[in-house]
Amino acid sequence: MSLVKSISGIRGTIGGRVGEGLNPLDIVRFTAAYAVSRKKDDKKLRIVVGRDARVSGEMVEKIVVGTLLGMGCDVINIGLATTPTTELAVIGEKADGGVILTASHNPKQWNALKLLNERGMFLTDAEGKEVLAIAEKDDFIFAEVEELGIETKKDYLPYHVENVISLPLVDKEAIEKANFTVAIDCVNSVGGIAIPAILKALGVKNVIELNCTPDGNFPHNPEPLPENLTQISDLMHDGRADVGFVVDPDVDRLAIIKEDGSMFGEEYTLVACADYVLSHTKGSTVSNLSSSRALKDVTEKHGCVYSSSKVGEVNVTTEMERTGAIIGGEGNGGVIYPASHYGRDALVGIALFLSHLAHKKCKTSQLRAEYPDYQISKNKLQLTPQMDIDTILIALKGIYKMYDIDDRDGVKINFPQGWVLLRKSNTEPIVRIYSEAPTMEQAQKFADAIIAEIKRLTGSK
């Protein structure tokens, strides 16, 4: 059984002893702590709750809603809803926060409480630490009977869909005229409700649906990586669809499949959407340190400025606000478009991508060929007791001091033809080593050189 407590929320496997898994007592404790952290005055709190379709969702929802009511909070329960829908609902309701019940791409035995502030954004580092500190004390005062909260149930998907199709750069007329055939894989979660709805609103009449029953029985590993997407890839290999879209269980990540069944590349979801936005509106862009250099290349091609952030969605959105970026996100297929809201949103990604494809009047594979081609190698190294990762990172900075080095989040070494990023995991005794270059062979060489240096420095084999 696993329970992981972090600033962005609480995630764990369902069941087990208290403190070992995400069980009812722990759900109550962390939900109550979140309610306390949101309370800034005597005003009654209003909290939005939404969930993905995983099997444990209904159980967790009842406990979270009941706890919030018991803490004297009014709850707007939007039921089965995507993560971006819940984020938008917080804004639409002018609520004091939100709780999203989703373990994102984790397998079905996992669930999580993802916590939002009053702006529909994930908690900051300070806000998250406050929740954890309150939960640690385990000393709560629940509401008297006259002060219990009231639950209201609403469906916010129509609001979300209208928000997306109303965006000035979403060209419904062009999409409808293009008469696309679109294949989708929604991994039997809330995407099975939301993705057909947005496609219909965009005027897409020909949709091939895979795994769109929102019952939480994931037909394959729910992380939208190439090795997990063989079903839709096999379906599309003969060109029966113009493009394929795959989402994770909470619909904040978007993977794109080319018309021949091959992968567009998760790093290039954001790149393509940014290219479209920048071709119409000049402005800056942001992605995190582990995302592809391709976004920087495309941004500079449009005469605009790119900047990077530490890894983590809240860090990306913070940097986007600081720089006034018009689009940003993460290389895992996460598109953040502030014209809609500050959160990764696959519905926004689909609308922008289809608008782009319709304007280009080309095949999905031809569009992908327009972008710089980089390959990312993802490696990890098990930490042993004799490995002091902080000392190792300092040593590596000295060894590679002739190159541009970014040490905001681990150590990133920028070479002329690529980069390597080393970060210590927050949840496992490992160091992650990501590298990028024009070829996978070169990317792996970068990573292997760093791993060899680490082993030399620690005297390990």
GROMACS .gro file of C-alpha atoms in nm:
model
  461
    1MET     CA    1   0.000   0.000   0.000
    2SER     CA    2   0.125   0.351  -0.082
    3LEU     CA    3   0.039   0.700   0.042
    4VAL     CA    4   0.225   0.998  -0.103
    5LYS     CA    5   0.179   1.340   0.054
    6SER     CA    6   0.293   1.639  -0.152
    7ILE     CA    7   0.220   2.010  -0.183
    8SER     CA    8  -0.017   1.949  -0.475
    9GLY     CA    9  -0.230   1.691  -0.295
   10ILE     CA   10  -0.254   1.344  -0.151
   11ARG     CA   11  -0.238   1.029  -0.362
   12GLY     CA   12  -0.230   0.665  -0.274
   13THR     CA   13  -0.356   0.316  -0.335
   14ILE     CA   14  -0.704   0.246  -0.206
   15GLY     CA   15  -0.723   0.047   0.118
   16GLY     CA   16  -0.473  -0.058   0.380
   17ARG     CA   17  -0.400   0.061   0.731
   18VAL     CA   18  -0.419   0.426   0.832
   19GLY     CA   19  -0.118   0.606   0.691
   20GLU     CA   20  -0.036   0.325   0.448
   21GLY     CA   21  -0.293   0.375   0.173
   22LEU     CA   22  -0.562   0.622   0.074
   23ASN     CA   23  -0.828   0.495   0.316
   24PRO     CA   24  -1.139   0.672   0.452
   25LEU     CA   25  -0.973   0.802   0.769
   26ASP     CA   26  -0.687   0.960   0.577
   27ILE     CA   27  -0.931   1.108   0.324
   28VAL     CA   28  -1.124   1.274   0.609
   29ARG     CA   29  -0.806   1.405   0.772
   30PHE     CA   30  -0.661   1.566   0.459
   31THR     CA   31  -0.996   1.701   0.339
   32ALA     CA   32  -1.057   1.863   0.680
   33ALA     CA   33  -0.703   2.007   0.676
   34TYR     CA   34  -0.767   2.156   0.333
   35ALA     CA   35  -1.091   2.317   0.456
   36VAL     CA   36  -0.908   2.471   0.752
   37SER     CA   37  -0.637   2.607   0.522
   38ARG     CA   38  -0.895   2.776   0.298
   39LYS     CA   39  -1.068   2.949   0.590
   40LYS     CA   40  -0.943   3.309   0.604
   41ASP     CA   41  -1.240   3.482   0.772
   42ASP     CA   42  -1.587   3.407   0.909
   43LYS     CA   43  -1.741   3.370   0.563
   44LYS     CA   44  -1.878   3.025   0.480
   45LEU     CA   45  -1.652   2.846   0.233
   46ARG     CA   46  -1.776   2.727  -0.106
   47ILE     CA   47  -1.575   2.435  -0.249
   48VAL     CA   48  -1.611   2.262  -0.588
   49VAL     CA   49  -1.566   1.884  -0.601
   50GLY     CA   50  -1.523   1.688  -0.925
   51ARG     CA   51  -1.390   1.341  -1.000
   52ASP     CA   52  -1.271   1.114  -1.277
   53ALA     CA   53  -1.442   0.780  -1.344
   54ARG     CA   54  -1.207   0.544  -1.163
   55VAL     CA   55  -1.368   0.262  -0.965
   56SER     CA   56  -1.300   0.415  -0.622
   57GLY     CA   57  -1.424   0.759  -0.727
   58GLU     CA   58  -1.777   0.737  -0.589
   59MET     CA   59  -1.653   0.617  -0.249
   60VAL     CA   60  -1.392   0.889  -0.223
   61GLU     CA   61  -1.638   1.153  -0.344
   62LYS     CA   62  -1.889   1.069  -0.070
   63ILE     CA   63  -1.624   1.093   0.201
   64VAL     CA   64  -1.478   1.420   0.069
   65VAL     CA   65  -1.819   1.584   0.024
   66GLY     CA   66  -1.938   1.462   0.366
   67THR     CA   67  -1.622   1.589   0.535
   68LEU     CA   68  -1.649   1.931   0.372
   69LEU     CA   69  -2.015   1.956   0.476
   70GLY     CA   70  -1.911   1.853   0.827
   71MET     CA   71  -1.652   2.131   0.826
   72GLY     CA   72  -1.928   2.380   0.747
   73CYS     CA   73  -1.843   2.423   0.378
   74ASP     CA   74  -2.102   2.451   0.103
   75VAL     CA   75  -2.015   2.207  -0.176
   76ILE     CA   76  -2.076   2.242  -0.548
   77ASN     CA   77  -2.053   1.878  -0.656
   78ILE     CA   78  -2.000   1.856  -1.032
   79GLY     CA   79  -1.971   1.477  -1.028
   80LEU     CA   80  -1.792   1.309  -1.318
   81ALA     CA   81  -1.577   1.586  -1.456
   82THR     CA   82  -1.236   1.642  -1.610
   83THR     CA   83  -0.964   1.817  -1.416
   84PRO     CA   84  -0.986   2.129  -1.637
   85THR     CA   85  -1.367   2.129  -1.602
   86THR     CA   86  -1.327   2.136  -1.224
   87GLU     CA   87  -1.073   2.416  -1.249
   88LEU     CA   88  -1.310   2.620  -1.462
   89ALA     CA   89  -1.598   2.548  -1.224
   90VAL     CA   90  -1.405   2.706  -0.936
   91ILE     CA   91  -1.372   3.021  -1.146
   92GLY     CA   92  -1.733   3.008  -1.268
   93GLU     CA   93  -1.871   2.962  -0.917
   94LYS     CA   94  -1.634   3.220  -0.764
   95ALA     CA   95  -1.562   2.945  -0.514
   96ASP     CA   96  -1.295   2.942  -0.244
   97GLY     CA   97  -1.126   2.634  -0.386
   98GLY     CA   98  -1.174   2.292  -0.533
   99VAL     CA   99  -1.090   1.926  -0.481
  100ILE     CA  100  -1.030   1.704  -0.783
  101LEU     CA  101  -1.055   1.332  -0.714
  102THR     CA  102  -0.818   1.177  -0.963
  103ALA     CA  103  -0.488   0.994  -0.970
  104SER     CA  104  -0.434   1.120  -1.324
  105HIS     CA  105  -0.243   0.856  -1.525
  106ASN     CA  106  -0.188   0.615  -1.234
  107PRO     CA  107  -0.345   0.264  -1.252
  108LYS     CA  108  -0.696   0.199  -1.123
  109GLN     CA  109  -0.594   0.103  -0.767
  110TRP     CA  110  -0.478   0.462  -0.714
  111ASN     CA  111  -0.679   0.773  -0.635
  112ALA     CA  112  -0.589   1.120  -0.512
  113LEU     CA  113  -0.710   1.449  -0.374
  114LYS     CA  114  -0.576   1.729  -0.593
  115LEU     CA  115  -0.625   2.065  -0.430
  116LEU     CA  116  -0.710   2.398  -0.596
  117ASN     CA  117  -0.706   2.755  -0.472
  118GLU     CA  118  -0.974   3.017  -0.533
  119ARG     CA  119  -0.836   3.083  -0.884
  120GLY     CA  120  -0.888   2.724  -0.994
  121MET     CA  121  -0.511   2.664  -0.990
  122PHE     CA  122  -0.310   2.408  -0.799
  123LEU     CA  123  -0.191   2.518  -0.457
  124THR     CA  124   0.139   2.700  -0.433
  125ASP     CA  125   0.429   2.546  -0.244
  126ALA     CA  126   0.342   2.748   0.067
  127GLU     CA  127  -0.029   2.663   0.047
  128GLY     CA  128   0.040   2.294   0.003
  129LYS     CA  129   0.280   2.283   0.297
  130GLU     CA  130   0.018   2.455   0.512
  131VAL     CA  131  -0.234   2.177   0.437
  132LEU     CA  132   0.019   1.908   0.526
  133ALA     CA  133   0.112   2.083   0.850
  134ILE     CA  134  -0.254   2.114   0.955
  135ALA     CA  135  -0.317   1.747   0.872
  136GLU     CA  136  -0.018   1.645   1.082
  137LYS     CA  137  -0.173   1.806   1.393
  138ASP     CA  138  -0.494   1.606   1.340
  139ASP     CA  139  -0.689   1.854   1.556
  140PHE     CA  140  -1.009   1.969   1.386
  141ILE     CA  141  -1.323   2.147   1.499
  142PHE     CA  142  -1.623   2.030   1.300
  143ALA     CA  143  -1.937   2.238   1.249
  144GLU     CA  144  -2.236   2.239   1.484
  145VAL     CA  145  -2.560   2.106   1.336
  146GLU     CA  146  -2.693   2.452   1.247
  147GLU     CA  147  -2.371   2.534   1.061
  148LEU     CA  148  -2.335   2.226   0.843
  149GLY     CA  149  -2.273   2.290   0.475
  150ILE     CA  150  -2.517   2.241   0.188
  151GLU     CA  151  -2.443   2.030  -0.121
  152THR     CA  152  -2.549   2.150  -0.467
  153LYS     CA  153  -2.508   1.930  -0.773
  154LYS     CA  154  -2.428   2.081  -1.112
  155ASP     CA  155  -2.304   1.972  -1.455
  156TYR     CA  156  -2.021   2.201  -1.566
  157LEU     CA  157  -1.928   2.028  -1.893
  158PRO     CA  158  -2.155   2.255  -2.106
  159TYR     CA  159  -1.985   2.557  -1.945
  160HIS     CA  160  -1.643   2.411  -2.026
  161VAL     CA  161  -1.734   2.330  -2.386
  162GLU     CA  162  -1.879   2.679  -2.441
  163ASN     CA  163  -1.564   2.832  -2.291
  164VAL     CA  164  -1.348   2.643  -2.542
  165ILE     CA  165  -1.549   2.699  -2.860
  166SER     CA  166  -1.583   3.071  -2.772
  167LEU     CA  167  -1.206   3.123  -2.778
  168PRO     CA  168  -1.121   3.366  -3.063
  169LEU     CA  169  -0.860   3.135  -3.217
  170VAL     CA  170  -1.084   2.828  -3.217
  171ASP     CA  171  -1.218   2.820  -3.574
  172LYS     CA  172  -1.528   2.603  -3.565
  173GLU     CA  173  -1.623   2.698  -3.922
  174ALA     CA  174  -1.287   2.585  -4.062
  175ILE     CA  175  -1.297   2.261  -3.863
  176GLU     CA  176  -1.647   2.179  -3.980
  177LYS     CA  177  -1.555   2.257  -4.342
  178ALA     CA  178  -1.249   2.028  -4.321
  179ASN     CA  179  -1.483   1.734  -4.250
  180PHE     CA  180  -1.226   1.550  -4.039
  181THR     CA  181  -1.262   1.191  -3.929
  182VAL     CA  182  -1.129   1.172  -3.574
  183ALA     CA  183  -1.046   0.862  -3.371
  184ILE     CA  184  -1.042   0.889  -2.992
  185ASP     CA  185  -0.934   0.670  -2.700
  186CYS     CA  186  -1.068   0.795  -2.367
  187VAL     CA  187  -0.946   0.505  -2.149
  188ASN     CA  188  -1.299   0.449  -2.008
  189SER     CA  189  -1.290   0.760  -1.791
  190VAL     CA  190  -1.443   1.108  -1.805
  191GLY     CA  191  -1.288   1.176  -2.144
  192GLY     CA  192  -1.555   0.941  -2.276
  193ILE     CA  193  -1.808   1.210  -2.189
  194ALA     CA  194  -1.606   1.525  -2.252
  195ILE     CA  195  -1.419   1.449  -2.576
  196PRO     CA  196  -1.724   1.349  -2.786
  197ALA     CA  197  -1.898   1.662  -2.650
  198ILE     CA  198  -1.621   1.901  -2.757
  199LEU     CA  199  -1.585   1.733  -3.098
  200LYS     CA  200  -1.960   1.764  -3.161
  201ALA     CA  201  -1.950   2.131  -3.059
  202LEU     CA  202  -1.660   2.188  -3.301
  203GLY     CA  203  -1.862   2.044  -3.587
  204VAL     CA  204  -1.678   1.712  -3.619
  205LYS     CA  205  -1.932   1.464  -3.751
  206ASN     CA  206  -1.714   1.157  -3.804
  207VAL     CA  207  -1.583   1.019  -3.474
  208ILE     CA  208  -1.446   0.669  -3.414
  209GLU     CA  209  -1.479   0.602  -3.041
  210LEU     CA  210  -1.259   0.366  -2.842
  211ASN     CA  211  -1.295   0.307  -2.468
  212CYS     CA  212  -1.551   0.581  -2.404
  213THR     CA  213  -1.753   0.408  -2.129
  214PRO     CA  214  -1.680   0.604  -1.808
  215ASP     CA  215  -1.666   0.308  -1.570
  216GLY     CA  216  -1.302   0.328  -1.461
  217ASN     CA  217  -1.205  -0.009  -1.607
  218PHE     CA  218  -0.898   0.108  -1.793
  219PRO     CA  219  -0.842  -0.117  -2.100
  220HIS     CA  220  -0.467  -0.049  -2.095
  221ASN     CA  221  -0.212   0.141  -1.889
  222PRO     CA  222  -0.383   0.482  -1.871
  223GLU     CA  223  -0.070   0.692  -1.926
  224PRO     CA  224  -0.087   0.814  -2.290
  225LEU     CA  225   0.257   0.688  -2.395
  226PRO     CA  226   0.328   0.514  -2.730
  227GLU     CA  227   0.367   0.168  -2.577
  228ASN     CA  228   0.014   0.196  -2.430
  229LEU     CA  229  -0.159   0.319  -2.746
  230THR     CA  230  -0.139   0.016  -2.972
  231GLN     CA  231  -0.517  -0.023  -3.002
  232ILE     CA  232  -0.581   0.316  -3.161
  233SER     CA  233  -0.256   0.297  -3.356
  234ASP     CA  234  -0.357  -0.037  -3.510
  235LEU     CA  235  -0.703   0.097  -3.590
  236MET     CA  236  -0.558   0.401  -3.772
  237HIS     CA  237  -0.271   0.242  -3.962
  238ASP     CA  238  -0.475   0.216  -4.284
  239GLY     CA  239  -0.561   0.588  -4.288
  240ARG     CA  240  -0.928   0.559  -4.191
  241ALA     CA  241  -0.898   0.868  -3.966
  242ASP     CA  242  -0.730   1.203  -4.023
  243VAL     CA  243  -0.610   1.231  -3.665
  244GLY     CA  244  -0.638   1.045  -3.337
  245PHE     CA  245  -0.662   1.189  -2.985
  246VAL     CA  246  -0.587   1.003  -2.663
  247VAL     CA  247  -0.636   1.146  -2.313
  248ASP     CA  248  -0.548   1.031  -1.964
  249PRO     CA  249  -0.821   0.955  -1.706
  250ASP     CA  250  -0.865   1.318  -1.595
  251VAL     CA  251  -0.823   1.471  -1.944
  252ASP     CA  252  -0.546   1.723  -1.880
  253ARG     CA  253  -0.296   1.545  -2.110
  254LEU     CA  254  -0.338   1.503  -2.484
  255ALA     CA  255  -0.154   1.259  -2.711
  256ILE     CA  256  -0.199   1.289  -3.088
  257ILE     CA  257  -0.186   1.007  -3.344
  258LYS     CA  258  -0.099   1.070  -3.709
  259GLU     CA  259  -0.322   0.943  -3.990
  260ASP     CA  260  -0.094   0.642  -4.047
  261GLY     CA  261  -0.121   0.530  -3.683
  262SER     CA  262   0.222   0.658  -3.579
  263MET     CA  263   0.275   0.894  -3.288
  264PHE     CA  264   0.276   1.272  -3.334
  265GLY     CA  265   0.487   1.281  -3.015
  266GLU     CA  266   0.364   1.392  -2.671
  267GLU     CA  267   0.624   1.672  -2.665
  268TYR     CA  268   0.478   1.810  -2.988
  269THR     CA  269   0.118   1.855  -2.872
  270LEU     CA  270   0.219   2.182  -2.706
  271VAL     CA  271   0.458   2.272  -2.989
  272ALA     CA  272   0.185   2.247  -3.255
  273CYS     CA  273  -0.073   2.438  -3.048
  274ALA     CA  274   0.182   2.709  -2.969
  275ASP     CA  275   0.278   2.738  -3.337
  276TYR     CA  276  -0.087   2.800  -3.423
  277VAL     CA  277  -0.140   3.055  -3.147
  278LEU     CA  278   0.185   3.242  -3.222
  279SER     CA  279   0.099   3.258  -3.592
  280HIS     CA  280  -0.203   3.470  -3.495
  281THR     CA  281  -0.095   3.641  -3.172
  282LYS     CA  282   0.260   3.738  -3.081
  283GLY     CA  283   0.364   3.670  -2.724
  284SER     CA  284   0.592   3.469  -2.500
  285THR     CA  285   0.577   3.098  -2.417
  286VAL     CA  286   0.677   2.880  -2.122
  287SER     CA  287   0.744   2.511  -2.062
  288ASN     CA  288   0.927   2.327  -1.786
  289LEU     CA  289   1.293   2.230  -1.780
  290SER     CA  290   1.223   1.869  -1.884
  291SER     CA  291   1.024   1.964  -2.195
  292SER     CA  292   1.155   1.967  -2.551
  293ARG     CA  293   1.370   2.244  -2.693
  294ALA     CA  294   1.132   2.242  -2.992
  295LEU     CA  295   0.899   2.493  -2.821
  296LYS     CA  296   1.187   2.739  -2.785
  297ASP     CA  297   1.276   2.693  -3.153
  298VAL     CA  298   0.919   2.749  -3.272
  299THR     CA  299   0.871   3.047  -3.040
  300GLU     CA  300   1.187   3.216  -3.168
  301LYS     CA  301   1.086   3.138  -3.528
  302HIS     CA  302   0.786   3.364  -3.466
  303GLY     CA  303   1.013   3.635  -3.324
  304CYS     CA  304   0.890   3.577  -2.969
  305VAL     CA  305   1.052   3.497  -2.634
  306TYR     CA  306   1.059   3.159  -2.462
  307SER     CA  307   1.132   3.095  -2.095
  308SER     CA  308   1.146   2.782  -1.881
  309SER     CA  309   1.025   2.693  -1.534
  310LYS     CA  310   1.093   2.432  -1.270
  311VAL     CA  311   0.910   2.102  -1.322
  312GLY     CA  312   0.549   2.099  -1.196
  313GLU     CA  313   0.232   2.258  -1.333
  314VAL     CA  314   0.213   2.524  -1.062
  315ASN     CA  315   0.568   2.631  -1.150
  316VAL     CA  316   0.477   2.658  -1.518
  317THR     CA  317   0.169   2.870  -1.448
  318THR     CA  318   0.364   3.092  -1.207
  319GLU     CA  319   0.626   3.160  -1.475
  320MET     CA  320   0.353   3.217  -1.735
  321GLU     CA  321   0.194   3.482  -1.516
  322ARG     CA  322   0.531   3.643  -1.446
  323THR     CA  323   0.616   3.669  -1.816
  324GLY     CA  324   0.264   3.728  -1.947
  325ALA     CA  325   0.294   3.417  -2.166
  326ILE     CA  326   0.008   3.358  -2.409
  327ILE     CA  327   0.055   2.981  -2.415
  328GLY     CA  328   0.262   2.727  -2.226
  329GLY     CA  329   0.252   2.387  -2.069
  330GLU     CA  330   0.443   2.064  -2.028
  331GLY     CA  331   0.596   1.817  -2.269
  332ASN     CA  332   0.365   1.539  -2.149
  333GLY     CA  333   0.086   1.667  -2.373
  334GLY     CA  334  -0.025   1.938  -2.131
  335VAL     CA  335  -0.145   2.258  -2.300
  336ILE     CA  336  -0.207   2.566  -2.082
  337TYR     CA  337  -0.386   2.850  -2.262
  338PRO     CA  338  -0.461   3.147  -2.033
  339ALA     CA  339  -0.728   3.281  -2.271
  340SER     CA  340  -0.931   2.989  -2.132
  341HIS     CA  341  -0.775   2.929  -1.789
  342TYR     CA  342  -0.445   2.851  -1.615
  343GLY     CA  343  -0.454   2.473  -1.625
  344ARG     CA  344  -0.359   2.187  -1.859
  345ASP     CA  345  -0.661   2.118  -2.076
  346ALA     CA  346  -0.697   1.850  -2.344
  347LEU     CA  347  -1.024   2.005  -2.471
  348VAL     CA  348  -0.842   2.330  -2.542
  349GLY     CA  349  -0.557   2.134  -2.701
  350ILE     CA  350  -0.795   1.948  -2.934
  351ALA     CA  351  -0.973   2.270  -3.039
  352LEU     CA  352  -0.648   2.456  -3.112
  353PHE     CA  353  -0.491   2.160  -3.293
  354LEU     CA  354  -0.792   2.097  -3.517
  355SER     CA  355  -0.810   2.470  -3.597
  356HIS     CA  356  -0.440   2.459  -3.690
  357LEU     CA  357  -0.483   2.146  -3.905
  358ALA     CA  358  -0.788   2.293  -4.078
  359HIS     CA  359  -0.602   2.615  -4.162
  360LYS     CA  360  -0.295   2.427  -4.287
  361LYS     CA  361  -0.506   2.202  -4.514
  362CYS     CA  362  -0.251   1.923  -4.478
  363LYS     CA  363  -0.218   1.578  -4.327
  364THR     CA  364  -0.128   1.537  -3.961
  365SER     CA  365   0.203   1.376  -4.060
  366GLN     CA  366   0.286   1.672  -4.286
  367LEU     CA  367   0.220   1.913  -4.002
  368ARG     CA  368   0.449   1.717  -3.770
  369ALA     CA  369   0.725   1.726  -4.033
  370GLU     CA  370   0.730   2.107  -4.013
  371TYR     CA  371   0.875   2.103  -3.659
  372PRO     CA  372   1.230   2.046  -3.536
  373ASP     CA  373   1.284   1.678  -3.467
  374TYR     CA  374   1.426   1.604  -3.124
  375GLN     CA  375   1.441   1.280  -2.927
  376ILE     CA  376   1.423   1.255  -2.547
  377SER     CA  377   1.580   0.972  -2.350
  378LYS     CA  378   1.443   0.915  -1.999
  379ASN     CA  379   1.665   0.729  -1.753
  380LYS     CA  380   1.683   0.684  -1.377
  381LEU     CA  381   1.954   0.578  -1.137
  382GLN     CA  382   1.883   0.408  -0.805
  383LEU     CA  383   2.027   0.600  -0.512
  384THR     CA  384   2.230   0.406  -0.257
  385PRO     CA  385   2.306   0.519   0.100
  386GLN     CA  386   2.657   0.627   0.000
  387MET     CA  387   2.524   0.857  -0.275
  388ASP     CA  388   2.485   1.219  -0.162
  389ILE     CA  389   2.296   1.355  -0.460
  390ASP     CA  390   2.344   1.720  -0.361
  391THR     CA  391   2.723   1.674  -0.352
  392ILE     CA  392   2.707   1.489  -0.684
  393LEU     CA  393   2.512   1.772  -0.848
  394ILE     CA  394   2.765   2.029  -0.726
  395ALA     CA  395   3.049   1.818  -0.866
  396LEU     CA  396   2.877   1.782  -1.203
  397LYS     CA  397   2.829   2.158  -1.225
  398GLY     CA  398   3.205   2.193  -1.187
  399ILE     CA  399   3.285   1.924  -1.444
  400TYR     CA  400   3.055   2.082  -1.704
  401LYS     CA  401   3.110   2.448  -1.610
  402MET     CA  402   3.206   2.537  -1.969
  403TYR     CA  403   2.840   2.487  -2.069
  404ASP     CA  404   2.525   2.680  -1.983
  405ILE     CA  405   2.397   2.532  -1.655
  406ASP     CA  406   2.056   2.583  -1.494
  407ASP     CA  407   2.035   2.473  -1.128
  408ARG     CA  408   1.685   2.592  -1.037
  409ASP     CA  409   1.552   2.235  -1.031
  410GLY     CA  410   1.834   1.984  -1.001
  411VAL     CA  411   2.099   2.050  -1.266
  412LYS     CA  412   2.034   2.105  -1.637
  413ILE     CA  413   2.336   2.113  -1.866
  414ASN     CA  414   2.269   2.278  -2.202
  415PHE     CA  415   2.494   2.154  -2.481
  416PRO     CA  416   2.497   2.308  -2.831
  417GLN     CA  417   2.311   2.004  -2.970
  418GLY     CA  418   2.095   1.911  -2.670
  419TRP     CA  419   2.068   1.897  -2.295
  420VAL     CA  420   2.069   1.673  -1.987
  421LEU     CA  421   1.855   1.729  -1.676
  422LEU     CA  422   1.923   1.557  -1.344
  423ARG     CA  423   1.655   1.577  -1.074
  424LYS     CA  424   1.613   1.390  -0.749
  425SER     CA  425   1.269   1.228  -0.726
  426ASN     CA  426   1.040   1.358  -0.452
  427THR     CA  427   0.873   1.019  -0.411
  428GLU     CA  428   1.136   0.753  -0.485
  429PRO     CA  429   1.506   0.698  -0.392
  430ILE     CA  430   1.616   0.767  -0.750
  431VAL     CA  431   1.766   1.043  -0.959
  432ARG     CA  432   1.594   1.105  -1.293
  433ILE     CA  433   1.819   1.172  -1.590
  434TYR     CA  434   1.644   1.318  -1.895
  435SER     CA  435   1.836   1.407  -2.210
  436GLU     CA  436   1.743   1.546  -2.551
  437ALA     CA  437   1.921   1.562  -2.886
  438PRO     CA  438   1.838   1.545  -3.259
  439THR     CA  439   1.877   1.165  -3.247
  440MET     CA  440   1.798   0.909  -2.979
  441GLU     CA  441   2.154   0.778  -3.008
  442GLN     CA  442   2.298   1.119  -2.920
  443ALA     CA  443   2.045   1.174  -2.641
  444GLN     CA  444   2.141   0.840  -2.488
  445LYS     CA  445   2.511   0.926  -2.519
  446PHE     CA  446   2.449   1.242  -2.318
  447ALA     CA  447   2.269   1.043  -2.049
  448ASP     CA  448   2.530   0.765  -2.045
  449ALA     CA  449   2.811   1.017  -1.999
  450ILE     CA  450   2.638   1.169  -1.696
  451ILE     CA  451   2.561   0.826  -1.546
  452ALA     CA  452   2.928   0.728  -1.591
  453GLU     CA  453   3.037   1.045  -1.411
  454ILE     CA  454   2.801   0.975  -1.122
  455LYS     CA  455   2.935   0.622  -1.087
  456ARG     CA  456   3.292   0.752  -1.100
  457LEU     CA  457   3.220   1.013  -0.834
  458THR     CA  458   3.058   0.759  -0.602
  459GLY     CA  459   3.287   0.469  -0.678
  460SER     CA  460   2.989   0.253  -0.772
  461LYS     CA  461   2.962   0.005  -1.058
   0.00000   0.00000   0.00000
